[in-house]
GROMACS .gro file of C-alpha atoms in nm:
model
   54
    1UNK     CA    1  12.671   4.038  13.025
    2UNK     CA    2  12.348   3.914  12.920
    3UNK     CA    3  12.156   4.208  13.147
    4UNK     CA    4  12.354   4.446  12.879
    5UNK     CA    5  12.300   4.225  12.562
    6UNK     CA    6  12.717   4.207  12.512
    7UNK     CA    7  12.883   3.878  12.346
    8UNK     CA    8  13.160   3.712  12.540
    9UNK     CA    9  13.405   3.938  12.331
   10UNK     CA   10  13.228   4.265  12.415
   11UNK     CA   11  13.205   4.212  12.772
   12UNK     CA   12  13.588   4.099  12.745
   13UNK     CA   13  13.700   4.443  12.597
   14UNK     CA   14  13.482   4.653  12.831
   15UNK     CA   15  13.611   4.425  13.142
   16UNK     CA   16  13.933   4.478  12.997
   17UNK     CA   17  13.950   4.077  13.029
   18UNK     CA   18  14.071   3.830  12.743
   19UNK     CA   19  13.752   3.645  12.583
   20UNK     CA   20  13.855   3.288  12.700
   21UNK     CA   21  13.879   3.436  13.087
   22UNK     CA   22  13.558   3.551  13.030
   23UNK     CA   23  13.478   3.207  12.879
   24UNK     CA   24  13.638   3.047  13.175
   25UNK     CA   25  13.442   3.245  13.480
   26UNK     CA   26  13.106   3.175  13.255
   27UNK     CA   27  13.111   2.850  13.271
   28UNK     CA   28  13.222   2.847  13.659
   29UNK     CA   29  12.928   3.037  13.701
   30UNK     CA   30  12.668   2.787  13.553
   31UNK     CA   31  12.871   2.473  13.682
   32UNK     CA   32  12.747   2.713  14.059
   33UNK     CA   33  12.416   2.800  13.936
   34UNK     CA   34  12.320   2.430  13.779
   35UNK     CA   35  12.479   2.225  14.147
   36UNK     CA   36  12.245   2.484  14.356
   37UNK     CA   37  11.946   2.436  14.133
   38UNK     CA   38  11.965   2.066  14.119
   39UNK     CA   39  12.035   2.089  14.543
   40UNK     CA   40  11.790   2.300  14.602
   41UNK     CA   41  11.496   2.290  14.352
   42UNK     CA   42  11.557   1.899  14.118
   43UNK     CA   43  11.572   1.812  13.805
   44UNK     CA   44  11.337   1.927  13.614
   45UNK     CA   45  11.294   2.295  13.743
   46UNK     CA   46  11.663   2.308  13.682
   47UNK     CA   47  11.652   2.237  13.324
   48UNK     CA   48  11.366   2.508  13.304
   49UNK     CA   49  11.601   2.743  13.409
   50UNK     CA   50  11.899   2.682  13.198
   51UNK     CA   51  11.679   2.652  12.938
   52UNK     CA   52  11.638   3.027  12.977
   53UNK     CA   53  11.951   3.189  13.109
   54UNK     CA   54  12.119   3.041  12.766
   0.00000   0.00000   0.00000
């Protein structure tokens, strides 16, 4: 989604999903990414990565 520069609503349309479904999946993905980064990289590196993703 970010790679193509799409907003959540645009991605939902392209994927034929509701915007809420896209929002939920993005939220779940971010939780998994955060947990992985914290356990493998430490908190400071995680905060830097999360800042870049947003």
